[in-house]
Coordinates of C-alpha atoms and ligand atoms in Angstrom, one line a residue:
M1 CA 5.3 37.9 -17.4
A2 CA 6.2 35.6 -20.2
L3 CA 7.0 31.9 -20.2
S4 CA 10.7 30.9 -19.8
Q5 CA 10.6 28.3 -22.5
K6 CA 10.3 28.7 -26.3
D7 CA 7.9 25.8 -26.7
L8 CA 5.1 24.1 -24.8
L9 CA 5.8 20.4 -25.5
G10 CA 4.2 18.9 -22.4
L11 CA 3.4 19.6 -18.8
R12 CA 6.0 17.2 -17.4
G13 CA 8.6 19.5 -15.8
V14 CA 6.6 22.7 -16.2
S15 CA 6.6 24.5 -12.8
A16 CA 3.6 25.3 -10.6
A17 CA 4.5 29.0 -11.1
E18 CA 4.3 28.8 -14.9
I19 CA 1.1 26.8 -14.8
S20 CA -0.4 29.4 -12.4
E21 CA 0.8 32.2 -14.8
I22 CA -1.0 30.6 -17.7
L23 CA -4.2 30.0 -15.7
N24 CA -4.2 33.5 -14.3
T25 CA -3.7 35.0 -17.7
A26 CA -6.6 32.8 -19.0
E27 CA -8.9 34.4 -16.4
L28 CA -8.3 37.8 -18.1
M29 CA -8.7 36.3 -21.5
K30 CA -12.1 34.8 -20.5
V31 CA -13.3 38.2 -19.6
I32 CA -12.5 39.4 -23.2
L33 CA -14.1 36.2 -24.6
A34 CA -17.3 36.9 -22.7
S35 CA -17.5 40.5 -23.9
N36 CA -19.3 41.9 -26.9
N37 CA -16.0 42.9 -28.5
K38 CA -13.7 39.9 -28.8
K39 CA -10.9 41.9 -30.4
T40 CA -7.6 42.6 -28.8
P41 CA -4.2 43.6 -30.2
H42 CA -2.2 41.0 -28.2
L43 CA -1.1 39.0 -31.3
Q44 CA -0.9 41.9 -33.7
G45 CA 1.9 41.2 -36.2
K46 CA 2.2 37.5 -35.2
T47 CA 1.5 34.5 -37.4
I48 CA 0.1 31.3 -35.9
M49 CA -0.2 28.1 -37.9
T50 CA -2.0 24.9 -36.9
V51 CA -0.4 21.8 -38.4
F52 CA -2.7 18.8 -37.9
Y53 CA -1.8 15.2 -38.9
E54 CA -4.9 13.9 -37.0
N55 CA -8.5 15.1 -36.9
S56 CA -9.7 17.7 -34.4
T57 CA -12.6 20.0 -33.8
R58 CA -12.0 21.7 -30.4
T59 CA -8.2 22.1 -30.3
R60 CA -7.7 23.3 -33.8
L61 CA -10.7 25.7 -34.0
S62 CA -10.0 27.1 -30.5
F63 CA -6.4 27.9 -31.5
E64 CA -7.6 29.5 -34.7
L65 CA -10.2 31.6 -33.0
A66 CA -7.8 32.5 -30.2
S67 CA -5.3 33.8 -32.8
K68 CA -8.0 35.8 -34.7
Y69 CA -9.6 37.3 -31.5
M70 CA -6.2 38.6 -30.6
G71 CA -5.4 40.2 -34.0
G72 CA -3.0 37.6 -35.2
V73 CA -2.7 36.0 -38.7
A74 CA -4.0 32.4 -38.5
A75 CA -3.3 29.7 -41.1
N76 CA -4.1 26.0 -41.0
M77 CA -2.5 23.0 -42.6
S78 CA -3.8 19.4 -42.6
A79 CA -1.7 16.4 -43.5
S80 CA -4.3 15.4 -46.1
G81 CA -4.4 17.9 -48.9
S82 CA -0.8 19.1 -48.2
S83 CA 2.6 18.0 -49.5
V84 CA 2.7 15.5 -46.6
A85 CA 0.5 13.4 -48.8
K86 CA 3.3 13.5 -51.4
G87 CA 5.8 12.1 -48.9
E88 CA 7.3 15.3 -47.4
T89 CA 8.9 14.6 -44.0
L90 CA 7.9 16.3 -40.8
V91 CA 11.2 18.1 -40.5
D92 CA 11.0 19.4 -44.1
T93 CA 7.4 20.5 -43.5
A94 CA 8.4 22.3 -40.3
R95 CA 11.3 24.1 -42.0
T96 CA 9.0 25.2 -44.8
L97 CA 6.4 26.6 -42.4
D98 CA 9.1 28.3 -40.3
R99 CA 10.5 30.1 -43.4
M100 CA 7.0 31.6 -44.0
A101 CA 7.8 33.8 -40.9
S102 CA 5.5 31.9 -38.6
D103 CA 5.8 32.8 -34.9
V104 CA 4.0 29.8 -33.4
L105 CA 3.5 26.3 -34.9
I106 CA 0.8 24.2 -33.3
L107 CA 1.3 20.5 -34.0
R108 CA -1.0 17.4 -33.6
H109 CA 0.7 14.2 -34.7
P110 CA 0.1 10.5 -34.1
M111 CA 3.8 9.9 -33.2
T112 CA 5.0 10.5 -29.6
G113 CA 7.8 13.1 -29.7
A114 CA 6.9 14.7 -33.1
P115 CA 6.5 18.2 -31.5
H116 CA 9.9 17.8 -29.8
L117 CA 11.5 16.9 -33.2
M118 CA 9.8 19.9 -34.8
A119 CA 10.9 22.3 -32.1
K120 CA 14.5 21.4 -32.7
H121 CA 14.3 22.5 -36.3
V122 CA 12.4 25.7 -36.2
K123 CA 12.8 29.2 -34.8
A124 CA 9.0 29.5 -34.1
S125 CA 7.5 28.4 -30.8
V126 CA 6.0 24.9 -31.0
I127 CA 2.9 24.0 -29.1
N128 CA 2.0 20.3 -28.7
A129 CA -1.7 19.9 -29.6
G130 CA -1.5 16.1 -28.9
D131 CA 1.3 13.6 -29.8
G132 CA 0.3 10.0 -29.9
A133 CA -0.5 8.7 -26.4
N134 CA 2.1 11.0 -24.8
E135 CA 0.8 14.5 -24.0
H136 CA -2.0 17.0 -24.7
P137 CA -0.8 19.9 -22.5
T138 CA -3.4 22.5 -23.6
Q139 CA -6.2 20.1 -22.8
A140 CA -4.9 19.6 -19.2
L141 CA -4.4 23.4 -18.8
L142 CA -8.0 24.0 -19.8
D143 CA -9.1 21.2 -17.5
M144 CA -7.2 22.7 -14.6
F145 CA -8.5 26.2 -15.4
T146 CA -12.1 24.8 -15.2
M147 CA -11.4 23.1 -11.9
K148 CA -9.9 26.3 -10.4
E149 CA -12.8 28.4 -11.8
K150 CA -15.5 26.1 -10.4
L151 CA -13.9 24.8 -7.2
G152 CA -11.7 27.8 -6.2
G153 CA -8.3 26.0 -6.5
I154 CA -6.5 22.8 -7.5
S155 CA -4.3 21.9 -4.5
G156 CA -5.9 19.2 -2.4
L157 CA -8.5 18.2 -4.9
K158 CA -9.3 14.5 -5.4
V159 CA -9.4 13.9 -9.1
A160 CA -10.5 10.5 -10.6
I161 CA -9.5 10.0 -14.2
V162 CA -11.4 7.1 -15.6
G163 CA -11.2 5.0 -18.8
D164 CA -8.7 4.3 -21.5
V165 CA -5.6 5.5 -19.6
T166 CA -3.1 3.6 -21.7
H167 CA -4.0 5.4 -24.9
S168 CA -4.8 8.8 -23.3
R169 CA -2.5 11.8 -23.8
V170 CA -5.1 13.8 -21.9
A171 CA -4.6 11.5 -18.8
R172 CA -0.8 11.9 -18.9
S173 CA -0.8 15.7 -19.2
N174 CA -3.4 16.0 -16.5
L175 CA -1.4 13.7 -14.3
W176 CA 1.7 15.8 -14.7
G177 CA -0.1 19.1 -14.3
L178 CA -2.4 18.1 -11.5
T179 CA 0.3 16.5 -9.3
T180 CA 2.5 19.6 -9.8
M181 CA -0.4 21.7 -8.6
G182 CA -0.9 19.6 -5.5
A183 CA -4.0 17.5 -6.5
Q184 CA -4.4 13.8 -5.6
V185 CA -5.0 11.9 -8.8
T186 CA -6.5 8.4 -9.1
L187 CA -6.4 6.6 -12.5
A188 CA -9.0 3.9 -13.0
G189 CA -10.1 1.6 -15.8
P190 CA -10.0 -2.0 -16.9
P191 CA -6.7 -3.7 -16.4
T192 CA -6.2 -4.0 -20.2
L193 CA -6.4 -0.2 -20.5
L194 CA -4.1 0.7 -17.6
P195 CA -0.4 1.0 -18.1
P196 CA 1.1 -2.3 -16.9
D197 CA 4.5 -1.3 -15.6
G198 CA 3.7 0.8 -12.6
A199 CA 5.5 3.8 -14.1
L200 CA 2.6 6.2 -13.5
E201 CA 2.4 5.3 -9.8
A202 CA 5.9 6.8 -9.5
T203 CA 4.3 10.3 -9.8
G204 CA 2.4 9.7 -6.6
C205 CA -0.9 8.9 -8.2
R206 CA -3.1 5.9 -7.3
V207 CA -4.0 3.3 -10.0
T208 CA -7.0 1.1 -9.5
E209 CA -9.2 -1.3 -11.6
C210 CA -12.2 -0.4 -9.4
V211 CA -13.9 2.7 -10.8
D212 CA -16.3 3.0 -7.9
D213 CA -13.3 3.2 -5.6
A214 CA -11.7 6.0 -7.6
V215 CA -14.9 8.0 -7.9
R216 CA -16.0 7.7 -4.3
E217 CA -15.6 11.1 -2.6
A218 CA -13.9 12.6 -5.6
D219 CA -14.1 16.4 -6.3
V220 CA -13.7 15.8 -10.0
V221 CA -14.6 12.8 -12.2
M222 CA -13.0 13.0 -15.6
G223 CA -14.1 10.4 -18.2
L224 CA -11.6 9.5 -21.0
R225 CA -12.7 8.7 -24.5
I226 CA -12.3 5.1 -25.6
Q227 CA -9.9 5.6 -28.5
L228 CA -11.2 3.0 -30.9
E229 CA -8.8 4.3 -33.5
R230 CA -5.7 3.4 -31.4
Q231 CA -6.8 0.0 -30.1
Q232 CA -6.1 -3.5 -31.1
K233 CA -9.1 -5.7 -30.9
G234 CA -10.2 -7.4 -27.7
L235 CA -9.1 -4.9 -25.0
F236 CA -12.6 -5.1 -23.5
P237 CA -15.4 -7.6 -24.2
S238 CA -18.1 -5.3 -25.5
V239 CA -19.2 -1.7 -25.4
R240 CA -22.3 -2.7 -23.3
E241 CA -20.1 -4.4 -20.7
Y242 CA -17.6 -1.6 -20.8
H243 CA -20.3 0.9 -20.0
K244 CA -21.8 -1.3 -17.2
F245 CA -18.5 -2.0 -15.4
F246 CA -16.3 1.1 -16.2
G247 CA -18.6 3.8 -17.7
L248 CA -19.7 7.0 -15.9
T249 CA -23.3 6.1 -15.1
P250 CA -25.5 8.3 -12.8
E251 CA -25.2 5.7 -10.0
R252 CA -21.4 5.7 -10.2
V253 CA -20.9 9.4 -10.5
G254 CA -23.4 9.8 -7.5
L255 CA -20.6 8.3 -5.3
A256 CA -18.5 11.4 -5.8
K257 CA -18.7 14.4 -3.4
K258 CA -21.8 16.6 -3.5
G259 CA -21.1 19.3 -6.1
A260 CA -18.4 17.2 -7.9
L261 CA -17.5 18.2 -11.4
V262 CA -18.0 15.8 -14.3
M263 CA -15.5 16.4 -17.1
H264 CA -14.6 14.9 -20.4
P265 CA -12.2 16.2 -23.1
G266 CA -14.5 15.3 -26.0
P267 CA -15.5 14.0 -28.4
V268 CA -17.8 11.9 -26.2
N269 CA -18.8 8.3 -27.0
R270 CA -22.3 8.5 -25.5
G271 CA -23.4 5.3 -23.8
V272 CA -19.8 4.0 -23.8
E273 CA -17.5 5.8 -21.4
I274 CA -20.2 8.2 -20.2
A275 CA -24.0 8.1 -20.1
S276 CA -25.8 10.9 -22.0
I277 CA -27.7 11.9 -18.9
V278 CA -24.4 12.4 -17.0
A279 CA -22.7 14.2 -19.9
D280 CA -25.7 16.5 -20.4
G281 CA -26.1 17.2 -16.6
E282 CA -26.8 20.7 -15.3
S283 CA -23.8 22.9 -14.6
S284 CA -25.2 23.5 -11.1
P285 CA -25.3 20.5 -8.8
N286 CA -28.4 18.3 -9.6
S287 CA -30.3 16.1 -7.2
D288 CA -27.6 13.5 -7.4
G289 CA -25.0 16.1 -6.4
Y290 CA -22.8 16.2 -9.5
R291 CA -22.6 18.8 -12.3
S292 CA -21.3 18.4 -15.9
V293 CA -18.9 21.1 -17.0
I294 CA -18.1 19.6 -20.4
D295 CA -19.5 22.5 -22.4
E296 CA -17.7 25.0 -20.2
Q297 CA -14.4 23.1 -20.8
V298 CA -14.8 24.0 -24.5
T299 CA -15.2 27.7 -23.8
N300 CA -12.3 27.6 -21.4
G301 CA -10.2 26.0 -24.1
V302 CA -10.3 29.2 -26.1
A303 CA -9.4 31.4 -23.1
V304 CA -6.5 29.1 -22.1
R305 CA -5.1 29.0 -25.7
M306 CA -5.4 32.8 -25.9
A307 CA -3.3 33.1 -22.8
L308 CA -0.7 30.6 -24.0
L309 CA -0.3 32.3 -27.4
F310 CA 0.0 35.7 -25.7
L311 CA 2.6 34.4 -23.2
L312 CA 4.7 32.5 -25.7
T313 CA 4.8 35.3 -28.3
R314 CA 5.6 38.0 -25.6
R315 CA 8.7 36.0 -24.9
N316 CA 10.0 37.0 -28.3
G317 CA 9.0 40.6 -28.0
Ligands
CP1 N1 -10.3 17.3 -26.7 C1 -9.8 17.3 -27.9 O1 -8.5 17.3 -28.1 O2 -10.7 17.4 -28.9 P1 -10.4 17.5 -30.5 O3 -9.9 16.2 -30.9 O4 -11.8 17.8 -31.1 O5 -9.5 18.6 -30.7

């Protein structure tokens, strides 16, 4: 099967059937990834470009490796060091890259809607690798893949997403994806880092300022990075107090169900949104009952991006 749409711009509006198709294909890709011969012809003759206007380690490298493992041609462009620094517009940059016979353009940009704008001006498929505080769909796909892999499914799971929700594209994509797949999502954090207008509750999720409440009896506890680069000053009093009242400490995560997953998209601010001892926890349930799968999320990110590149390029033959 291939995906019905040309682009993956977000998970809002993507059907449960399509999400399942990506996750099932990623399962096959993970087998290839775990083998001694990570070489397949799935992307032979295809050109994949990453176009990053913001920093990245996981997303960018996993797309690049996914392309190479599947026999595609991978090229990377950063805003700094490119003609963007000379003032070239996003649309002109997109047209230029499209004219180099690229099949997939993977864009990370600080502006909400930048991938949507790019997609309107190119023949290539566009994948959103994070646009402002809007969406980061491939992160949510790898998160859902990890939940399904470890807990056997997504429907009915209680998922607590904790921290800087306002600035988090990871929270938004997970919210859309998880609710589509039948999970119950609770968003929690300090009132200054929760969206004020009640818009997110319309999806059926719960929003609370009490992290203990959100985490209690959860199957999955997902910490969000405090995005210091996107914040005005004064959204929380101090890092020490943030950790004490809203951080994922062993005591707080111990309120979750036995065997609960602790997740984080990375990069981690240790001792801020999550204690090191929680982030580095065993991948099998420890004496406090939870297990960190943060390292496995990284591996699963490669498998999910392999699946997505395969399905999007198959669409075009
Ligand atoms: N989770 C995530 O998007 O990480 P990077 O910023 O390293 O890509």
